[in-house]
CSV table of C-alpha atoms in Angstrom, one decimal:
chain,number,residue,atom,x,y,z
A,1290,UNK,CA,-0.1,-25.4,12.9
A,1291,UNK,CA,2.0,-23.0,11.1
A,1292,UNK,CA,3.9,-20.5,13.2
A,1293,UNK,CA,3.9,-16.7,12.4
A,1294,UNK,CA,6.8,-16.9,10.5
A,1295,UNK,CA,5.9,-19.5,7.6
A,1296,UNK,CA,2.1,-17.7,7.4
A,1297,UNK,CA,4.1,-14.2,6.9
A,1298,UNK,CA,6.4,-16.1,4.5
A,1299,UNK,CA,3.3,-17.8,2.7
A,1300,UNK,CA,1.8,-13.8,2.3
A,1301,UNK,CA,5.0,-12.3,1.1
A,1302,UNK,CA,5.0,-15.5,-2.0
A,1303,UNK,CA,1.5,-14.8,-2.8
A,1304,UNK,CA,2.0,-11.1,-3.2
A,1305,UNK,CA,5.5,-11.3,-5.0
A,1306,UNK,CA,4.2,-14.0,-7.0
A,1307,UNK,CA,1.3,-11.7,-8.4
A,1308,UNK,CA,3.1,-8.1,-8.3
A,1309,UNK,CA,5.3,-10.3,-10.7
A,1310,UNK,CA,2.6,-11.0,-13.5
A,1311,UNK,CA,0.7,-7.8,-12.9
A,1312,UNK,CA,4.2,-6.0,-14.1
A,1313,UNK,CA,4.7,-8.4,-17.1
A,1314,UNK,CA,1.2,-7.1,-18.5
A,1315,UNK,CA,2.7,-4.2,-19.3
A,1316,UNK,CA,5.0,-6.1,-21.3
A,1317,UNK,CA,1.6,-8.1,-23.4
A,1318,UNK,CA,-0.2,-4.4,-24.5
A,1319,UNK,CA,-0.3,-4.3,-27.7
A,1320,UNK,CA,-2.3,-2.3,-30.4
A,1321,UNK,CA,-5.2,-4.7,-29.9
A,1322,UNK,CA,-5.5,-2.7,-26.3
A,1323,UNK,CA,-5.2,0.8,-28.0
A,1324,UNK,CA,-7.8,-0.1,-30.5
A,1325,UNK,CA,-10.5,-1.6,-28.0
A,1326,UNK,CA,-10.3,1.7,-26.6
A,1327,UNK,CA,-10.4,3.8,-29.3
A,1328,UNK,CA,-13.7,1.4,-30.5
A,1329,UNK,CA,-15.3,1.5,-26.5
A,1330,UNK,CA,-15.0,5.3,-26.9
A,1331,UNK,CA,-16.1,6.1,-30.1
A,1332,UNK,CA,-19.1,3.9,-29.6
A,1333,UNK,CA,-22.4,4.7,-28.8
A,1334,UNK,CA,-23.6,1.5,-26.9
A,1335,UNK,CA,-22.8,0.7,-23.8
A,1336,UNK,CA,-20.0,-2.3,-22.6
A,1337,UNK,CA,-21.1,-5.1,-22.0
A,1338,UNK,CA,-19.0,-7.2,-19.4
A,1339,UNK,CA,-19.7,-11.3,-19.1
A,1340,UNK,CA,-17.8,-14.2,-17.5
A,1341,UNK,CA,-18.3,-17.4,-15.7
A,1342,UNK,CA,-16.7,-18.9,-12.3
A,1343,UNK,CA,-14.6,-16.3,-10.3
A,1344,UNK,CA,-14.0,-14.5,-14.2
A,1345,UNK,CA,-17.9,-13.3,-13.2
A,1346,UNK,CA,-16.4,-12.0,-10.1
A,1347,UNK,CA,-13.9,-9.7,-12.0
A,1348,UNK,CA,-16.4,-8.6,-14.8
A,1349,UNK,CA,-18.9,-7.2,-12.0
A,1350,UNK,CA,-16.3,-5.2,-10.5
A,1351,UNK,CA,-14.4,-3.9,-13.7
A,1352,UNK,CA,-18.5,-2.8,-15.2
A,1353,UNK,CA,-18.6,-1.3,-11.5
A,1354,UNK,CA,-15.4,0.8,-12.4
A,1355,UNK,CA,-16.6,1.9,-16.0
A,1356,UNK,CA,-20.0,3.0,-14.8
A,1357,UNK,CA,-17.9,5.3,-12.1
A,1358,UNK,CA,-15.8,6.6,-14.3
A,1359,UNK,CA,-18.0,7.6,-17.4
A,1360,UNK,CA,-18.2,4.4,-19.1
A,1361,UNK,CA,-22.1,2.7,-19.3
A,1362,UNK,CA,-21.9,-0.5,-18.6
A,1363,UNK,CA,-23.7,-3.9,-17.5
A,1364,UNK,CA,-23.0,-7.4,-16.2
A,1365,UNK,CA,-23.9,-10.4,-17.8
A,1366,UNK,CA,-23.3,-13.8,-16.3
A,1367,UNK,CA,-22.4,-16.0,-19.4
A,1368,UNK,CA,-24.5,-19.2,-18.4
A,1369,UNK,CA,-27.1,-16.6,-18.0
A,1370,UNK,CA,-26.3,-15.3,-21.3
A,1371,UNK,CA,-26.9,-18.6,-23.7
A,1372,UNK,CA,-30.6,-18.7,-21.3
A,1373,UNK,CA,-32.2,-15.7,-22.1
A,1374,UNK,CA,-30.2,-13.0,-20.7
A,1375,UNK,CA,-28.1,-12.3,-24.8
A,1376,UNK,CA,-31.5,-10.0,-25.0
A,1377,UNK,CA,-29.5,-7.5,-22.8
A,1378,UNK,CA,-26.9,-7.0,-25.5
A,1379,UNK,CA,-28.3,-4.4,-28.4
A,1380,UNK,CA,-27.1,-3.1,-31.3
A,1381,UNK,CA,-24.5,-0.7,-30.2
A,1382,UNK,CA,-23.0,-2.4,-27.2
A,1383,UNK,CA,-19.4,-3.7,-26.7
A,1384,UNK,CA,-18.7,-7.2,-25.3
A,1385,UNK,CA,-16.1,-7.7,-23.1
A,1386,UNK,CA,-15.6,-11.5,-22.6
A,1387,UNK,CA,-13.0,-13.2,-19.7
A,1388,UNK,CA,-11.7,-15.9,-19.5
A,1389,UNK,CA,-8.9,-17.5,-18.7
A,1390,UNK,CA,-8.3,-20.6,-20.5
A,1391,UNK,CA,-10.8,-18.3,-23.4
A,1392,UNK,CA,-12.2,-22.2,-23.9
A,1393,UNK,CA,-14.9,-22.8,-21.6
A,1394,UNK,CA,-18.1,-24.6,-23.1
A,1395,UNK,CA,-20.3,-21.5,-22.1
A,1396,UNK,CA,-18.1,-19.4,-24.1
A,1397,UNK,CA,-18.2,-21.8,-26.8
A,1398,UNK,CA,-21.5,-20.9,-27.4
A,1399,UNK,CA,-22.0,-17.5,-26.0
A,1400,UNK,CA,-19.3,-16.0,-28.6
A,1401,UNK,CA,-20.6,-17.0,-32.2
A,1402,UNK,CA,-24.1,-15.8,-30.7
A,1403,UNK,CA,-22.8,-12.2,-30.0
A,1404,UNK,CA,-20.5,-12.0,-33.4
A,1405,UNK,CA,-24.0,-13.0,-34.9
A,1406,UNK,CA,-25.3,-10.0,-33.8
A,1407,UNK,CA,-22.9,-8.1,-35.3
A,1408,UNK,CA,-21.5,-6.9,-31.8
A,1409,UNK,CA,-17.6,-6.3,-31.6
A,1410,UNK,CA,-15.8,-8.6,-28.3
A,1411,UNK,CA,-12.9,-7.5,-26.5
A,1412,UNK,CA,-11.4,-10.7,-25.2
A,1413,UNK,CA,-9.8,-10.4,-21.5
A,1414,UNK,CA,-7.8,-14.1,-21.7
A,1415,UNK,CA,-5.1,-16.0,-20.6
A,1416,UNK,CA,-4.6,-17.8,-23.9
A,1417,UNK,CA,-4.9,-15.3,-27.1
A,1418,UNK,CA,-4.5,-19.1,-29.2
A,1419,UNK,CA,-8.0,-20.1,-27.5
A,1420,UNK,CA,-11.4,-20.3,-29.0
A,1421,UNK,CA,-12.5,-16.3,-27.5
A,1422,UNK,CA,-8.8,-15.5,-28.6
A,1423,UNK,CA,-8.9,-16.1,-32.0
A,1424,UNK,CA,-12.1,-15.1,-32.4
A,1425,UNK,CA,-12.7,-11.7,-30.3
A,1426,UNK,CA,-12.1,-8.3,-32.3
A,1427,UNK,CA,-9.6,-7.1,-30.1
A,1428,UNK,CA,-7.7,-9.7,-27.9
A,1429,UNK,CA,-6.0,-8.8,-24.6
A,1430,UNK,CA,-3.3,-10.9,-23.4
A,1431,UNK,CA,-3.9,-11.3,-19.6
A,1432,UNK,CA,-1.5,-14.5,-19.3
A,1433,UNK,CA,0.1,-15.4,-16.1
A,1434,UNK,CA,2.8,-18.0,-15.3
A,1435,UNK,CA,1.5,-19.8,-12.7
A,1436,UNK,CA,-1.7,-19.3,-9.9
A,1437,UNK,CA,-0.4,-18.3,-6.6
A,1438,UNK,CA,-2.5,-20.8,-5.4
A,1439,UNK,CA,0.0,-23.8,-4.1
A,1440,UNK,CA,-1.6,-26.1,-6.4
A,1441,UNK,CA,-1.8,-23.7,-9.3
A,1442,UNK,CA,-5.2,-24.2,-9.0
A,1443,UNK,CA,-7.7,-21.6,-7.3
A,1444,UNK,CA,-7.9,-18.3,-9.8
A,1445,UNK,CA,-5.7,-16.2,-7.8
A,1446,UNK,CA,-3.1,-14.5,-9.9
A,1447,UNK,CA,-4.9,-15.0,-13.2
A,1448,UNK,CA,-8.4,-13.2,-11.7
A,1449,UNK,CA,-5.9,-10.2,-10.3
A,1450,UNK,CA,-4.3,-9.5,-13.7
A,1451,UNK,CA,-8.1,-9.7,-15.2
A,1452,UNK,CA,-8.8,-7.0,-12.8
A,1453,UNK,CA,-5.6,-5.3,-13.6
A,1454,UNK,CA,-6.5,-4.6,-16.8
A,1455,UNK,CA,-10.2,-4.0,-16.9
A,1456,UNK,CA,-8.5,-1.4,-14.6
A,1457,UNK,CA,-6.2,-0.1,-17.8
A,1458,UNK,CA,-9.2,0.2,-19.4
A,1459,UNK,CA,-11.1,2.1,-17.4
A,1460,UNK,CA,-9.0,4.5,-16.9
A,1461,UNK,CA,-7.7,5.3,-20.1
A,1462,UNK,CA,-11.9,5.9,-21.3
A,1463,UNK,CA,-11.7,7.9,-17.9
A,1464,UNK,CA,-8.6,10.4,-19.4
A,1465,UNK,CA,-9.7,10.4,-23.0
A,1466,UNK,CA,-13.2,11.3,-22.0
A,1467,UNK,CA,-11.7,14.1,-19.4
A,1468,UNK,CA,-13.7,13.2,-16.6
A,1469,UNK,CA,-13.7,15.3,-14.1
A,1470,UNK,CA,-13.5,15.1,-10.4
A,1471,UNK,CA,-16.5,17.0,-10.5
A,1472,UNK,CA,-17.8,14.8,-12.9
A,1473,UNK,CA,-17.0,11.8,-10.4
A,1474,UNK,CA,-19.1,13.9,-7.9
A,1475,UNK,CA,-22.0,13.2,-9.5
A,1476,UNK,CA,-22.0,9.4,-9.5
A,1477,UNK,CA,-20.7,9.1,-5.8
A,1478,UNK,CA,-23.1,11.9,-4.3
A,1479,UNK,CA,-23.9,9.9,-1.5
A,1480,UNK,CA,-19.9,8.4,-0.6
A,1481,UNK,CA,-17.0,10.4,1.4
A,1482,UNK,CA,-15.2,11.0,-1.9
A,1483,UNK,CA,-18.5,12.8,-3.4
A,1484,UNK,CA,-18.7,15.4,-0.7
A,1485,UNK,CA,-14.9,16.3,-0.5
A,1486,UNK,CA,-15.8,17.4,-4.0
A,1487,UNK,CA,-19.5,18.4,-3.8
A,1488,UNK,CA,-20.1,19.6,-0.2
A,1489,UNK,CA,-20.3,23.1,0.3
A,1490,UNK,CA,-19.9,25.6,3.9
A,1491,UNK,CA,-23.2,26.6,3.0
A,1492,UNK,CA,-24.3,22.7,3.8
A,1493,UNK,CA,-22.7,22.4,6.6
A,1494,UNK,CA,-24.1,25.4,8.8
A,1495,UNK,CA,-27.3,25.2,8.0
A,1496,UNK,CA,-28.1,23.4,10.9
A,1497,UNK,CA,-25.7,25.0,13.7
A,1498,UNK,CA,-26.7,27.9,16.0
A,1499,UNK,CA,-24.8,31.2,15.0
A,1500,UNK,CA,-23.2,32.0,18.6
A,1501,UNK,CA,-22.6,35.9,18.6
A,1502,UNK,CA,-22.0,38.6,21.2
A,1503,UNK,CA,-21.3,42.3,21.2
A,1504,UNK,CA,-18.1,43.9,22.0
A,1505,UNK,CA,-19.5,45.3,24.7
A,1506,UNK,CA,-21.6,42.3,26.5
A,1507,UNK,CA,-20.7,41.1,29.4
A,1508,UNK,CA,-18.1,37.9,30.4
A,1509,UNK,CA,-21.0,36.5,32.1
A,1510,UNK,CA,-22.9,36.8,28.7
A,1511,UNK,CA,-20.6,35.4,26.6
A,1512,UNK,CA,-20.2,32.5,28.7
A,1513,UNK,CA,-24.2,32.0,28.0
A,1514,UNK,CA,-23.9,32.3,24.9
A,1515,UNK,CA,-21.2,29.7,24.4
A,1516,UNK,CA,-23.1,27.4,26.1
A,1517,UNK,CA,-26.1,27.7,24.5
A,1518,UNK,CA,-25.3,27.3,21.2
A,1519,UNK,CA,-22.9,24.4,21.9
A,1520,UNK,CA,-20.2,25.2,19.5
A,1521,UNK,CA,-17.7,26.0,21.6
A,1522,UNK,CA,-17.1,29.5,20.2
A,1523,UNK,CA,-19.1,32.6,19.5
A,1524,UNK,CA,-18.1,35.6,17.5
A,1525,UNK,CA,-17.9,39.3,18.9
A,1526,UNK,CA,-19.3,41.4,16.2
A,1527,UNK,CA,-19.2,45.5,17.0
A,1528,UNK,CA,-23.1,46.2,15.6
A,1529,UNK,CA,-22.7,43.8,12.1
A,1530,UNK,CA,-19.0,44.2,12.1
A,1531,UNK,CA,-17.2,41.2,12.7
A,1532,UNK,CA,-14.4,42.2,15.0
A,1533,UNK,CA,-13.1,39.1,16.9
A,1534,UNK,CA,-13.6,35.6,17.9
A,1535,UNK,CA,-14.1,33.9,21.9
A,1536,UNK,CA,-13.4,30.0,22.5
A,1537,UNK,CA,-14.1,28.0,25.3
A,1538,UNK,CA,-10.3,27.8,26.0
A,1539,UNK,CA,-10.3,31.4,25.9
A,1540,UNK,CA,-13.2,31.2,28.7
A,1541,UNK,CA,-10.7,28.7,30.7
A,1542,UNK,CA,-7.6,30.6,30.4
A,1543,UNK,CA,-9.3,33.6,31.6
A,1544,UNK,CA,-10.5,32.2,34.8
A,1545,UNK,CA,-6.6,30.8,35.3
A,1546,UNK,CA,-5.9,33.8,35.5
A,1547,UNK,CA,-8.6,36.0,37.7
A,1548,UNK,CA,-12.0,34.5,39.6
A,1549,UNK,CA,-13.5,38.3,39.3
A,1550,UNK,CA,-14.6,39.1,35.3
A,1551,UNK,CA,-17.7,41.6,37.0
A,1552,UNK,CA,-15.7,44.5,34.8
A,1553,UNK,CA,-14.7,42.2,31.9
A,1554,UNK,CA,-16.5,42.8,28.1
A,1555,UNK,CA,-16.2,41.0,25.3
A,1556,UNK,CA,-13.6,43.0,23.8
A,1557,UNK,CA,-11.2,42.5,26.3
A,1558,UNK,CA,-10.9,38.8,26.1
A,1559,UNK,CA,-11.8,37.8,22.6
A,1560,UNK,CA,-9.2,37.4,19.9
A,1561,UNK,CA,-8.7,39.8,16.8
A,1562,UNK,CA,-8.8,39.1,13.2
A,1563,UNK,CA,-10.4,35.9,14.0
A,1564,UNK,CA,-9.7,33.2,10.8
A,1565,UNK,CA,-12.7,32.5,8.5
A,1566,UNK,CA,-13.6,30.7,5.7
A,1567,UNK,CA,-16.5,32.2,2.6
A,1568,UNK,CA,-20.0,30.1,3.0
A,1569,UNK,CA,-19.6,29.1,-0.7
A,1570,UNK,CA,-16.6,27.5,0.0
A,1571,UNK,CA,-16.2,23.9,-0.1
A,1572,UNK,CA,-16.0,21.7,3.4
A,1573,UNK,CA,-13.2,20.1,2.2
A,1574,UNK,CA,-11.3,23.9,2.3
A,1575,UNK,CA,-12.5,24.3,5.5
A,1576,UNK,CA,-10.8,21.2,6.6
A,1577,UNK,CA,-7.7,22.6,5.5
A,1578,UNK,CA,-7.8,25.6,7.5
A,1579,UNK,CA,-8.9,24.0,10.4
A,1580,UNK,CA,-5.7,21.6,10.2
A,1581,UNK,CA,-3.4,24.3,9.2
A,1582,UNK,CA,-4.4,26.5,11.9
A,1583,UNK,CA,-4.6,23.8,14.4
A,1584,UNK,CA,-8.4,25.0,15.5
A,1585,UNK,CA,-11.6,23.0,15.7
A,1586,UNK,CA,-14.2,26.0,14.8
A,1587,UNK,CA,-14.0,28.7,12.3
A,1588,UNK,CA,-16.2,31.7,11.5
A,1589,UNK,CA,-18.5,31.7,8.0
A,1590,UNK,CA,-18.7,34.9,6.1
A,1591,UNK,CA,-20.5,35.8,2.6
A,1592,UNK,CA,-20.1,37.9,0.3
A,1593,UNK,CA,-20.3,41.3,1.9
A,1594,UNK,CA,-18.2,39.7,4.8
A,1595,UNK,CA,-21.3,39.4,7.1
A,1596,UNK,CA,-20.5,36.6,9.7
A,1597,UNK,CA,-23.3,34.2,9.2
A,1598,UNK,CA,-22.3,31.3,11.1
A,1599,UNK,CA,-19.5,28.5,12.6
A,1600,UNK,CA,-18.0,25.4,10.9
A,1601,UNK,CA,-17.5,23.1,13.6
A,1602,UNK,CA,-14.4,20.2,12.9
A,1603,UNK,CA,-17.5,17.6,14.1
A,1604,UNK,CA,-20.0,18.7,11.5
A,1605,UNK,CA,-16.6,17.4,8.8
A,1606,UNK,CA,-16.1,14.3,11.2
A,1607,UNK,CA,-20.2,13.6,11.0
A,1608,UNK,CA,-20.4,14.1,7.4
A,1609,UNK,CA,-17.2,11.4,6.8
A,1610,UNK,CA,-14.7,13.9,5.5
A,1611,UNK,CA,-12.6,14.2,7.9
């Protein structure tokens, strides 16, 4: 059994080994890239992504990456393709083919069935001198030394630099097309990264109590009220006039200091110019200012500066933004 030492030793190989060819494609771009990407974003098909083996495995991820980023695009296995599943390609679409060795047998065939058609192919390949390299539209040198697999084997650093620059691709479409984070909203609505860009105050109180006393209740009210509403705050408002802010820890540190509150109001426990945050602002500003302040509740206001209710730091936690 390998000690700790040869296994971390093994790790740091396998990731040198393939940081090593990922930086040398940078050094293979040629105008073949800037031209597949001139012709994926002037066209008005979609991209079509196919491979075989663990190539099939990259391509589903890299047409997982266009359709997030503003790019249509669907995943064709290429065994599938040459048994029915070439009906998937239509007139417009772009075919992006990988393959390592570019000289598989399904490839063999898939290739003069798609140039048929009339359809352009953007070849992802090891070997630009293969069959898919020579006869692809736009050919994208992917080549790698050696596999970090021991036996140069297993697609290991070969299926990385694949990904690497479906990657490239993707993100140049994403720039040239000026996507938006807002426009990445849209397709992630349901994901952490959506609502940090989506989510609004509004959302996030519209299900909390809104805790609020006069200036003039009593200690004993204000500790009800607190309680009640189970936010650990409540706001002190002087008629609609927002006018201060009580905590639980401002309930605590008042009974350190005196068991008798009988005489005590509102007003002369609560903190002034409490902090607060606009209802149309979004959660993830609210975050913020719940960090910078180092606080775990703030007040909402609207327009008119109307207090209408309390972000909580757990509604963030529950919704995944925090």
């Amino acid at each position: 059994m390998k000690n700790s030492k040869s296994i971390i030793s093994i790790a740091k190989e396998t990731i040198l080994t393939e940081s090593k060819a990922i930086a040398n494609l940078a050094n293979l771009l040629d105008t073949h890239f800037e031209d597949a990407v001139n012709f994926i974003l002037n066209s008005n098909g979609r991209v079509i992504v196919t491979g075989i083996g663990k190539s099939a495995n990259i391509a589903t991820k890299i047409v997982a990456t266009f359709n997030s980023t503003g790019t249509p695009a669907i995943f064709m296995h290429a065994a599938d393709a040459i048994h029915g599943d070439l009906g998937n390609v239509q007139e417009n679409d772009v075919v992006i083919c990988i393959s390592k060795s570019g000289n598989t047998p399904e490839i063999k065939v898939l290739v003069p069935l798609i140039k048929n058609y009339g359809n352009k192919i953007i070849a992802i390949t090891g070997n630009i001198e293969s069959f898919l390299g020579k006869n692809s539209d736009f050919p994208l040198n992917t080549f790698v030394e050696k596999e970090a697999c021991p036996n140069n084997l297993a697609p290991t650093t070969s299926t990385t630099a694949q990904l690497v620059m479906g990657d490239a691709l993707a993100v140049c479409l994403q720039e040239l097309r000026g996507f938006t984070s807002r426009d990445f909203a849209k397709y992630h609505p349901g994901g952490a990264l959506g609502k940090r860009l989506y989510l609004r105050v509004s959302d996030l109180i519209k299900n909390n109590e809104t805790p609020k006393v006069e200036q003039n209740d009593t200690v004993a009210k204000v500790i009800v009220e607190i309680s009640e509403k189970r936010l650990g705050v409540t706001a002190v408002l002087n008629k609609n006039e927002l006018i201060g802010i009580i905590t639980d820890g401002d309930i605590r540190r008042m009974l350190t200091k005196t068991s008798d509150f009988s005489n005590f109001t509102a007003k002369d426990i609560m903190g002034s110019n409490p902090k607060t945050i606009h209802t149309n602002a979004m959660a993830i500003e609210a975050l913020d200012k719940l960090e910078t302040n180092n606080i775990t509740q703030i007040l909402v206001v609207d327009d008119n500066n109307n207090y209408v209710g309390v972000v909580h730091l757990h509604d963030l936690i529950k919704e995944g933004i925090f």
